[in-house]
Short mmCIF file of C-alpha atoms and ligand atoms in Angstrom, two decimals:
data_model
loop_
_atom_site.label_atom_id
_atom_site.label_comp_id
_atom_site.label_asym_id
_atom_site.label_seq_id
_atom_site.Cartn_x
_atom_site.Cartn_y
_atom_site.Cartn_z
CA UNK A 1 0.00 0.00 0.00
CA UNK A 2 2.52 2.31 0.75
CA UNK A 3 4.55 1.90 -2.52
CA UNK A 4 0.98 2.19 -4.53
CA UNK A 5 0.99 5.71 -2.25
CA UNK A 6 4.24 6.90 -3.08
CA UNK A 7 3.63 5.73 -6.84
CA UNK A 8 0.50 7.86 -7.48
CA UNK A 9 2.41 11.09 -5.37
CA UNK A 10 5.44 10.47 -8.10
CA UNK A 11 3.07 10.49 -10.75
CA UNK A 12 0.94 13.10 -10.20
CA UNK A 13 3.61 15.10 -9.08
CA UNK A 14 5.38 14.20 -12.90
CA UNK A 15 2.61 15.84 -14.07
CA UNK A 16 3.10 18.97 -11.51
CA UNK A 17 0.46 18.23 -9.33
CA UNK A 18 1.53 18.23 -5.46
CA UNK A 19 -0.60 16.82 -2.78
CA UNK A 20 -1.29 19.73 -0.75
CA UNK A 21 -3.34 18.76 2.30
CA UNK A 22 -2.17 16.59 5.33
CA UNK A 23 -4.32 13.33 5.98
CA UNK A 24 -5.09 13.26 8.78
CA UNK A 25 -4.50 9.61 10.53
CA UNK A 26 -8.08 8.13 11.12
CA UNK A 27 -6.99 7.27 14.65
CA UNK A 28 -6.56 11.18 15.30
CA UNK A 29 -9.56 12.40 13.72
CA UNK A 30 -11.68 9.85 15.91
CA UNK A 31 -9.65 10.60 18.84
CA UNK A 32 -10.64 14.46 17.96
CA UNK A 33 -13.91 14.36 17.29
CA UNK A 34 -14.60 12.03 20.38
CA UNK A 35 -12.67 14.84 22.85
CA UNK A 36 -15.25 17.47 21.65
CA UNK A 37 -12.47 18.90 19.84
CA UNK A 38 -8.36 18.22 20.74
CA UNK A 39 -7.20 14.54 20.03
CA UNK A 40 -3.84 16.48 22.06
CA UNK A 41 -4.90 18.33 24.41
CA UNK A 42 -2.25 20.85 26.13
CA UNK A 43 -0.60 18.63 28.44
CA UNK A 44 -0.79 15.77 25.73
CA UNK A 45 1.18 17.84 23.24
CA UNK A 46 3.90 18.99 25.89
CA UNK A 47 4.42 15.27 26.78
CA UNK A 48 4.70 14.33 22.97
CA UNK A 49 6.84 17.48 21.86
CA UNK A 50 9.26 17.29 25.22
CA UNK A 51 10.95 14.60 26.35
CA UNK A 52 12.08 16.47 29.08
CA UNK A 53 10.83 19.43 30.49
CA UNK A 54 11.89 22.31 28.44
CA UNK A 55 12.14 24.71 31.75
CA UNK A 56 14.44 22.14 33.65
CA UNK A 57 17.39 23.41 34.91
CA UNK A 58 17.23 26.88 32.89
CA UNK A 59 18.23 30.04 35.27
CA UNK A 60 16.25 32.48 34.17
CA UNK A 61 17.80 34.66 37.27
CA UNK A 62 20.81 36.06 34.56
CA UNK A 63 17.99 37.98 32.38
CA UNK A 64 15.67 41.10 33.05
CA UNK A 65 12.25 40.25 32.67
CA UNK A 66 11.93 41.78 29.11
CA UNK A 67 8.79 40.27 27.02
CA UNK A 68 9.05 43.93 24.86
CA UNK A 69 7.06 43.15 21.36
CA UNK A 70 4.78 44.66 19.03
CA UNK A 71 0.60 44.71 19.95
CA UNK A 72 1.38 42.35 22.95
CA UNK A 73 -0.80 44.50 25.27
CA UNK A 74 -3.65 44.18 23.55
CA UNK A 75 -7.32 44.64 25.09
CA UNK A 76 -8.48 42.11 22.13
CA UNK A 77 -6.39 38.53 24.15
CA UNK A 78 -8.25 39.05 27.50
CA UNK A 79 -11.98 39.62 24.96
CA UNK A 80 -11.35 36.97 22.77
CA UNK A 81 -10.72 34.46 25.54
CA UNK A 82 -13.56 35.67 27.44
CA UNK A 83 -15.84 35.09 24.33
CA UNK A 84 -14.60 30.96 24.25
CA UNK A 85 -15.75 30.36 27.85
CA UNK A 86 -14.43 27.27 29.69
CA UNK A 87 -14.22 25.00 27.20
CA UNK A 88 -11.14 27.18 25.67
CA UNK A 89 -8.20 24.12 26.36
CA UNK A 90 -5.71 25.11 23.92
CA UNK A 91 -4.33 28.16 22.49
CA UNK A 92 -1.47 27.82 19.28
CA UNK A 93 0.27 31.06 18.85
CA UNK A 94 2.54 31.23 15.62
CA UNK A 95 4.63 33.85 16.31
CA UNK A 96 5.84 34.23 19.82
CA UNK A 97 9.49 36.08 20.03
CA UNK A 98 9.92 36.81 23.28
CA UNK A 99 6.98 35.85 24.86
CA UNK A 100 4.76 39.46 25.27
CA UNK A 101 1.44 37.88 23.57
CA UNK A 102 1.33 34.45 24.99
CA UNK A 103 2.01 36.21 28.43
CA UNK A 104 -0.93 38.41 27.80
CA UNK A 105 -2.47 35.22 26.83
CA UNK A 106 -1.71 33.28 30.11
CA UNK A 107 -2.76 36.08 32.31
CA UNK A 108 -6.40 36.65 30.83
CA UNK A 109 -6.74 32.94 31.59
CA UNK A 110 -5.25 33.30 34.89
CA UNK A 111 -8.59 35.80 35.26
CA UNK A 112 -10.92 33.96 33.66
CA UNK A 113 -10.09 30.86 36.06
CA UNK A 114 -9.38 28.96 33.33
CA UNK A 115 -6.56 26.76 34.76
CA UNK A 116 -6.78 24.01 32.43
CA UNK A 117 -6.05 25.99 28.83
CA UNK A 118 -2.44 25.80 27.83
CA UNK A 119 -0.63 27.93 25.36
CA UNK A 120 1.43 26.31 22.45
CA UNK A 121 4.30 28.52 20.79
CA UNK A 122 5.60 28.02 17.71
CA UNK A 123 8.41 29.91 16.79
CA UNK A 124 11.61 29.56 14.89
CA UNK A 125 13.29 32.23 17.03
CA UNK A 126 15.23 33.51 14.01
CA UNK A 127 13.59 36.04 13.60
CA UNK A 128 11.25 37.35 10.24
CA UNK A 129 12.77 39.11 7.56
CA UNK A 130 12.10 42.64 8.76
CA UNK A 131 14.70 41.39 11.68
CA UNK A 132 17.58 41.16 9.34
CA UNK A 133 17.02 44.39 7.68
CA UNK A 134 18.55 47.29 9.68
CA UNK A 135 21.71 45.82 11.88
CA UNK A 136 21.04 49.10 13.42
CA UNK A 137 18.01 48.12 14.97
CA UNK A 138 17.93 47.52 18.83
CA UNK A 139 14.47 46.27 18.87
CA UNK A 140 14.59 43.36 15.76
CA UNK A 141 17.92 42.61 14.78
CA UNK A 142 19.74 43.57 18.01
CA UNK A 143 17.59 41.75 20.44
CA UNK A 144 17.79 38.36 18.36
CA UNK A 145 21.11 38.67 20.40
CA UNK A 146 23.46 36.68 17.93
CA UNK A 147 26.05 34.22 19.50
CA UNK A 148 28.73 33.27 17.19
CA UNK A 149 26.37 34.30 14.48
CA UNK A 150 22.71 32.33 15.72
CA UNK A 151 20.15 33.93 17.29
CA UNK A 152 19.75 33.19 21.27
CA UNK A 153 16.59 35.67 21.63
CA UNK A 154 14.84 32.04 22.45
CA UNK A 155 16.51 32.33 25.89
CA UNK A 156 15.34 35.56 26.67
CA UNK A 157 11.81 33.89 25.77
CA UNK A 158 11.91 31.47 28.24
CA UNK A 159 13.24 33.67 31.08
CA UNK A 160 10.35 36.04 31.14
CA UNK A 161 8.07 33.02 30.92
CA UNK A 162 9.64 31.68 34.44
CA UNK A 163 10.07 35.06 35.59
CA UNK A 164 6.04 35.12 34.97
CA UNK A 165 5.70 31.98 36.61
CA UNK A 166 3.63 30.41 33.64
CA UNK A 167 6.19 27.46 33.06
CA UNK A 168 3.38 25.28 33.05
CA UNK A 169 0.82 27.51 30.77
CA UNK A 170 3.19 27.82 27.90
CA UNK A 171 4.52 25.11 25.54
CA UNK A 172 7.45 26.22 23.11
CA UNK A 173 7.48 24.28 20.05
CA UNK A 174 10.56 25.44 18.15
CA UNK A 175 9.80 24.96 14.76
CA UNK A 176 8.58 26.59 11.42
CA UNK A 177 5.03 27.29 11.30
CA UNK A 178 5.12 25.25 8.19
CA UNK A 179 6.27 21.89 9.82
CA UNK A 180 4.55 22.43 12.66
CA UNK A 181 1.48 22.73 11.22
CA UNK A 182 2.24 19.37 9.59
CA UNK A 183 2.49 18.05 13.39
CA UNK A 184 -0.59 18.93 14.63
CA UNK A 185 -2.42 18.37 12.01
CA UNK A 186 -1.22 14.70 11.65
CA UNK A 187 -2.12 14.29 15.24
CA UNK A 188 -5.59 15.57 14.76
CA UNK A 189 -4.86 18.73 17.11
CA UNK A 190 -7.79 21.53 17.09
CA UNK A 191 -7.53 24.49 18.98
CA UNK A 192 -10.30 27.26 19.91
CA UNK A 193 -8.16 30.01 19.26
CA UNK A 194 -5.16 30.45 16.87
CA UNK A 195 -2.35 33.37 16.45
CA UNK A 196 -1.12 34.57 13.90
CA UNK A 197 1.80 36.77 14.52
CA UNK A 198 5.00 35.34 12.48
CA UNK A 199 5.84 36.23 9.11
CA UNK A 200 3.93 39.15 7.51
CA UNK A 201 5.11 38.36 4.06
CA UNK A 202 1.80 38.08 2.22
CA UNK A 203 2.68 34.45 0.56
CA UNK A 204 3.87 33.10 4.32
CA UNK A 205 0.52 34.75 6.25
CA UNK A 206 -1.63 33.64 3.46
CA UNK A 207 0.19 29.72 3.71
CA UNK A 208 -0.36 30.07 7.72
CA UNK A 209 -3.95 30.54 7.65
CA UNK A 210 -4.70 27.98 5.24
CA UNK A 211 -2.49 25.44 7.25
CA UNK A 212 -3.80 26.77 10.78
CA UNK A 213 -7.24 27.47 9.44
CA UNK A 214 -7.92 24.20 9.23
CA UNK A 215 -6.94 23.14 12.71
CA UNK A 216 -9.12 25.83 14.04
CA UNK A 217 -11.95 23.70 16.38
CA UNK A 218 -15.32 24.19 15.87
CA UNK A 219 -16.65 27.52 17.19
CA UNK A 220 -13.31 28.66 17.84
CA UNK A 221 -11.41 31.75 16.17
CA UNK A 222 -7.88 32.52 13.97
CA UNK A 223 -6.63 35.79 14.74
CA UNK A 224 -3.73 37.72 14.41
CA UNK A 225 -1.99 41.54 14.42
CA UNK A 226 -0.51 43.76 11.70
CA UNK A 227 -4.05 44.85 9.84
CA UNK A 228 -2.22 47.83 8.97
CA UNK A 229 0.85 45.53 6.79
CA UNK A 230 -0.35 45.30 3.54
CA UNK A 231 0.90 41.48 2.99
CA UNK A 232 -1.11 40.75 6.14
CA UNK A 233 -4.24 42.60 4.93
CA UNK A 234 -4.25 41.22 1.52
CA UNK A 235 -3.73 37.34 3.12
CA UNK A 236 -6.38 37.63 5.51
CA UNK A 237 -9.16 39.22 3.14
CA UNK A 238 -7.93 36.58 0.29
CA UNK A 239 -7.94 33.76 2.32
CA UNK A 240 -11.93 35.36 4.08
CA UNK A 241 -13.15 35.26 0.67
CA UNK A 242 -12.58 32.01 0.13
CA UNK A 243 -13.68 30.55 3.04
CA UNK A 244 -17.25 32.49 2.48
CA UNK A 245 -15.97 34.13 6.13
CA UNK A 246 -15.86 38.10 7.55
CA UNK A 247 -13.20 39.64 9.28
CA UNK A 248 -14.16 41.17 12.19
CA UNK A 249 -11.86 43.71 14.22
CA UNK A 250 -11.49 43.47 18.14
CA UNK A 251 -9.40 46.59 19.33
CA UNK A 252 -6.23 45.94 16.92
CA UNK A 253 -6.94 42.48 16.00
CA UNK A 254 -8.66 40.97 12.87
CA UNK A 255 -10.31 38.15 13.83
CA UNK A 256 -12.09 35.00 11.15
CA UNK A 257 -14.82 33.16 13.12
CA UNK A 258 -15.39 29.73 12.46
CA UNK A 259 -18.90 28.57 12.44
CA UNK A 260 -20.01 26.55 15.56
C1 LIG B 301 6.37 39.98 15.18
S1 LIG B 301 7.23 38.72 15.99
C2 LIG B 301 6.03 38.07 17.12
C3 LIG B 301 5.66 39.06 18.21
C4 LIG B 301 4.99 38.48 19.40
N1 LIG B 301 3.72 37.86 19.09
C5 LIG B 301 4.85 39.53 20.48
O1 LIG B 301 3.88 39.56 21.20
O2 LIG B 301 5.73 40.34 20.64
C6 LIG B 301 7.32 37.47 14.74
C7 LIG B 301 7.95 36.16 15.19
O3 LIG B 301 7.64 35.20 14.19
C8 LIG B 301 8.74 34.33 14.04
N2 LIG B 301 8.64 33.75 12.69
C9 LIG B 301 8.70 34.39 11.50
N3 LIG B 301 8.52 33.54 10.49
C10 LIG B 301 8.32 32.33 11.03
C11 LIG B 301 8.07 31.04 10.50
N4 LIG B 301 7.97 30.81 9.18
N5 LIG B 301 7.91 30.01 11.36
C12 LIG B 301 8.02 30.21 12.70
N6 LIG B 301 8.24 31.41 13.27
C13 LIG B 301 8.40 32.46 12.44
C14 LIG B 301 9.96 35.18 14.28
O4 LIG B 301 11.06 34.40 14.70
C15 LIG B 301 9.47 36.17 15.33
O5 LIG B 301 9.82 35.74 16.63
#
């Protein structure tokens, strides 16, 4: 069966077709549907992503607390969360850098009493391409804080999370939004809200909400930041269209609904 599989994918692909969308194991997608939802849910996905506990035997004491970002402090985290209620068990954020949103994110929980929602990161900690523009630049290129030439900006990331004390709120999953999409999806993941805060290159927002979109759970949301980037504008409204969805704007947000 599997050589039939890999027969039809070479042919087809010969004749410059590619097979675009993930199947999704029929294990998972019972497991997901029977969970209301999450085949993973938060603590599920730690245990498969982390062997060992990513927060073991960091000291965080050698950095500031320093989650500086762009539209971390936004009114729209603590609404949206509000608006999923209690059965909100999984956030995904794609785009994380050092940690502003997903702290944000894991304090409006904290409020809501929601102590069973956990928050998945996935970021490359590289960086996007307006980071490696301006060498100049304290705030992008400087704070990826190059060692020997590689980013370490992931470090400062995890300090302010255990300076926050949220160690066991927030997941990193260091990884491109590509692949990791790829791993969820494969494991029949669904999440009630999704954000999208990584690249703003249209082609790379436009391929994150059509890989995320799908692992949005029913009645849950994909949102993101940066309505005023044209590549992000253009993605979202392109990508609305055809899904037959609005965009809807809380505070700085855009946010796509999907249908209970
Ligand atoms: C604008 S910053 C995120 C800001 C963050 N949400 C905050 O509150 O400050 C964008 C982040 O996306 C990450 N990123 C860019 N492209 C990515 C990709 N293809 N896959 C994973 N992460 C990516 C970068 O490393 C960077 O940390």
């Amino acid at each position: 069966m599997p050589k039939l599989q890999s027969l039809v994918k070479a042919l087809a692909y010969r004749f410059g077709y590619t097979i675009k969308k993930v199947q999704v194991p029929a294990a998972a997608a019972r497991a997901a549907a029977a969970s209301g939802g999450s085949a993973l849910a938060a603590a599920g996905i730690r245990a498969a992503l982390h062997k060992n506990d990513p927060y073991a035997g960091f000291d965080h004491t050698g950095f500031d607390f320093d989650p500086a970002g762009w539209g971390s402090e936004s009114a729209a985290f603590a609404e949206l969360i509000r608006e999923q209620g209690d059965a909100l068990e999984l956030i995904v954020e794609v785009g994380t850098w050092k940690g502003g949103s997903a702290l944000e994110m894991a304090r409006a929980l904290d409020a809501e009493g929601n102590t069973k929602a956990g928050i998945l990161c996935i970021d490359t900690w590289l960086g996007a391409l307006e980071f490696w523009g301006d060498l100049d630049d304290p705030s992008r290129y400087g704070a990826l804080e190059l060692k020997n030439g590689y980013p370490s900006v992931y470090y400062q990331f995890l300090a302010n999370v255990c300076h926050a004390g949220q160690q066991s709120r927030i997941t990193p999953f260091p990884q491109t939004s590509a692949t990791a999409a790829l791993w969820l999806a494969q494991r029949g993941v669904r999440a009630g809200l999704i954000y999208i805060d990584g690249s703003h290159e249209e082609g790379d927002v436009y391929a994150d909400l059509v890989a995320y979109g799908d692992l949005v759970a029913e009645g849950g949301k994909i949102f993101g930041d940066d309505w005023t980037w044209d590549g992000v504008r253009m993605a979202v409204q392109r990508y609305a269209k055809e899904q037959n969805r609005t965009v809807r704007h809380v505070a700085d947000k855009w946010v796509i609904d999907r249908p209970a």
